[in-house]
mmCIF file of C-alpha atoms in Angstrom:
data_model
loop_
_atom_site.group_PDB
_atom_site.id
_atom_site.type_symbol
_atom_site.label_atom_id
_atom_site.label_comp_id
_atom_site.label_asym_id
_atom_site.label_seq_id
_atom_site.Cartn_x
_atom_site.Cartn_y
_atom_site.Cartn_z
ATOM 1 C CA MET A 1 -0.005 0.030 -0.097
ATOM 2 C CA ASP A 2 1.334 3.401 -0.885
ATOM 3 C CA ASP A 3 2.222 6.229 1.594
ATOM 4 C CA ARG A 4 -0.891 8.268 0.591
ATOM 5 C CA GLU A 5 -3.552 5.535 0.677
ATOM 6 C CA LEU A 6 -2.517 4.673 4.182
ATOM 7 C CA LEU A 7 -2.568 8.427 5.285
ATOM 8 C CA ARG A 8 -6.098 8.734 3.588
ATOM 9 C CA ARG A 9 -7.123 5.600 5.582
ATOM 10 C CA ALA A 10 -5.704 7.435 8.986
ATOM 11 C CA ASN A 11 -7.654 10.562 8.087
ATOM 12 C CA GLU A 12 -10.944 8.865 7.552
ATOM 13 C CA ALA A 13 -10.369 7.082 10.891
ATOM 14 C CA ARG A 14 -10.155 10.524 12.454
ATOM 15 C CA ALA A 15 -13.598 11.279 11.715
ATOM 16 C CA ASP A 16 -14.321 8.517 14.684
ATOM 17 C CA ALA A 17 -12.077 10.341 17.589
ATOM 18 C CA HIS A 18 -13.531 11.001 20.864
ATOM 19 C CA ALA A 19 -11.556 14.044 21.637
ATOM 20 C CA PRO A 20 -14.135 16.201 23.643
ATOM 21 C CA TYR A 21 -11.636 17.528 25.948
ATOM 22 C CA SER A 22 -8.800 18.637 23.537
ATOM 23 C CA ARG A 23 -10.695 18.909 20.497
ATOM 24 C CA PHE A 24 -8.136 17.526 18.600
ATOM 25 C CA PRO A 25 -8.996 14.607 16.661
ATOM 26 C CA VAL A 26 -6.093 11.946 15.711
ATOM 27 C CA GLY A 27 -6.271 9.121 13.199
ATOM 28 C CA ALA A 28 -4.073 6.134 12.675
ATOM 29 C CA ALA A 29 -3.851 3.497 10.132
ATOM 30 C CA LEU A 30 -1.058 0.416 10.706
ATOM 31 C CA LEU A 31 -0.091 -1.679 7.883
ATOM 32 C CA CYS A 32 0.938 -5.131 8.769
ATOM 33 C CA ASP A 33 3.376 -7.003 6.878
ATOM 34 C CA ASP A 34 0.475 -9.136 5.377
ATOM 35 C CA GLY A 35 -1.463 -6.213 3.820
ATOM 36 C CA THR A 36 -3.963 -6.048 6.796
ATOM 37 C CA VAL A 37 -4.607 -2.566 7.859
ATOM 38 C CA TYR A 38 -5.820 -1.549 11.553
ATOM 39 C CA THR A 39 -6.960 1.836 12.407
ATOM 40 C CA GLY A 40 -7.215 3.666 15.621
ATOM 41 C CA VAL A 41 -8.367 6.964 16.903
ATOM 42 C CA ASN A 42 -7.454 8.795 20.073
ATOM 43 C CA VAL A 43 -10.230 8.140 22.674
ATOM 44 C CA GLU A 44 -10.214 10.698 25.776
ATOM 45 C CA ASN A 45 -11.052 10.452 29.087
ATOM 46 C CA GLY A 46 -12.120 13.051 31.708
ATOM 47 C CA VAL A 47 -9.147 11.594 33.646
ATOM 48 C CA ASN A 48 -6.482 12.170 31.307
ATOM 49 C CA GLY A 49 -4.273 8.877 32.385
ATOM 50 C CA LEU A 50 -7.042 7.153 31.153
ATOM 51 C CA SER A 51 -6.946 8.388 27.555
ATOM 52 C CA LEU A 52 -5.298 6.391 24.646
ATOM 53 C CA CYS A 53 -3.211 7.878 21.710
ATOM 54 C CA ALA A 54 -4.624 6.800 17.955
ATOM 55 C CA GLU A 55 -1.335 5.234 17.587
ATOM 56 C CA ARG A 56 -1.461 2.825 20.296
ATOM 57 C CA VAL A 57 -5.225 1.922 19.452
ATOM 58 C CA ALA A 58 -4.496 0.801 16.204
ATOM 59 C CA LEU A 59 -1.408 -1.498 17.257
ATOM 60 C CA PHE A 60 -3.327 -2.776 20.081
ATOM 61 C CA LYS A 61 -6.270 -3.729 17.937
ATOM 62 C CA ALA A 62 -3.703 -5.600 15.677
ATOM 63 C CA ILE A 63 -1.968 -7.509 18.334
ATOM 64 C CA SER A 64 -5.348 -8.405 19.850
ATOM 65 C CA GLU A 65 -6.080 -10.198 16.471
ATOM 66 C CA GLY A 66 -2.573 -11.952 16.407
ATOM 67 C CA LYS A 67 -0.858 -9.627 14.285
ATOM 68 C CA HIS A 68 2.915 -8.787 15.274
ATOM 69 C CA ARG A 69 4.657 -7.860 12.037
ATOM 70 C CA PHE A 70 4.197 -4.005 11.223
ATOM 71 C CA SER A 71 5.515 -2.283 8.071
ATOM 72 C CA LYS A 72 4.181 1.439 8.286
ATOM 73 C CA LEU A 73 1.703 3.565 10.608
ATOM 74 C CA ALA A 74 0.184 6.686 9.407
ATOM 75 C CA VAL A 75 -0.962 9.315 11.931
ATOM 76 C CA THR A 76 -2.873 12.558 10.858
ATOM 77 C CA CYS A 77 -4.355 15.388 12.718
ATOM 78 C CA ALA A 78 -5.555 18.867 11.591
ATOM 79 C CA SER A 79 -2.474 20.282 12.385
ATOM 80 C CA ASP A 80 0.586 20.442 10.339
ATOM 81 C CA HIS A 81 1.695 17.193 10.795
ATOM 82 C CA CYS A 82 0.735 14.890 13.709
ATOM 83 C CA ARG A 83 3.750 13.393 15.841
ATOM 84 C CA PRO A 84 3.183 10.584 18.121
ATOM 85 C CA CYS A 85 3.666 11.371 21.852
ATOM 86 C CA GLY A 86 6.790 9.894 24.027
ATOM 87 C CA ALA A 87 4.427 6.845 24.965
ATOM 88 C CA CYS A 88 3.345 5.760 21.437
ATOM 89 C CA ARG A 89 7.190 6.099 20.421
ATOM 90 C CA GLN A 90 8.269 3.859 23.394
ATOM 91 C CA VAL A 91 5.409 1.490 22.845
ATOM 92 C CA LEU A 92 5.596 1.323 18.748
ATOM 93 C CA HIS A 93 9.313 0.866 19.287
ATOM 94 C CA GLU A 94 8.830 -2.232 21.492
ATOM 95 C CA HIS A 95 7.072 -3.661 18.888
ATOM 96 C CA ALA A 96 8.687 -2.788 15.427
ATOM 97 C CA PRO A 97 11.460 -0.212 15.941
ATOM 98 C CA GLU A 98 12.301 -0.049 12.003
ATOM 99 C CA MET A 99 8.908 0.680 10.880
ATOM 100 C CA VAL A 100 7.852 3.500 8.943
ATOM 101 C CA ILE A 101 5.881 6.204 10.584
ATOM 102 C CA LEU A 102 4.098 8.818 7.804
ATOM 103 C CA MET A 103 3.070 12.108 9.983
ATOM 104 C CA GLY A 104 0.616 13.912 8.111
ATOM 105 C CA ASN A 105 -2.718 16.097 7.690
ATOM 106 C CA PRO A 106 -5.856 16.217 5.822
ATOM 107 C CA ALA A 107 -4.480 18.497 3.160
ATOM 108 C CA GLY A 108 -2.035 15.631 2.320
ATOM 109 C CA ALA A 109 1.296 17.020 3.276
ATOM 110 C CA PHE A 110 3.274 14.429 5.340
ATOM 111 C CA VAL A 111 6.803 13.669 6.899
ATOM 112 C CA ARG A 112 8.155 10.029 6.382
ATOM 113 C CA THR A 113 10.399 8.639 9.186
ATOM 114 C CA THR A 114 10.937 5.459 11.207
ATOM 115 C CA VAL A 115 10.316 4.816 14.787
ATOM 116 C CA ARG A 116 13.833 4.528 15.915
ATOM 117 C CA GLU A 117 14.592 7.992 14.272
ATOM 118 C CA LEU A 118 11.622 9.303 16.625
ATOM 119 C CA LEU A 119 13.151 7.567 19.481
ATOM 120 C CA PRO A 120 16.896 6.684 18.901
ATOM 121 C CA ASP A 121 17.879 5.971 22.657
ATOM 122 C CA ALA A 122 14.578 3.999 23.680
ATOM 123 C CA PHE A 123 14.478 1.876 26.749
ATOM 124 C CA SER A 124 14.675 -1.916 26.486
ATOM 125 C CA LEU A 125 15.076 -5.016 28.361
#
């Protein structure tokens, strides 16, 4: 799947975000090595620590369905380009440190990087 199609899927998912507090909807689309795509959105809670980011929702959905090999993750929001938070970077690093990350916006602009480039000195056991 090409980058633009994966970003389109992330942007479509963004419409389902539950962001009543931040009013900052985020969508993610995770491409597994077998071509399966899992989407996720941010889901906020009145207790902020209980909220989940779109990237982790997509990853956890994939893992819960038995997927463990990932190629690419697209994440979109309304701003310049979405960047995974530190917690997402750490979780993504544990599961796919070389995975490509596409950080985009609804207009189609995006930046391409990898998990390792986003978190070069990640914690690991």
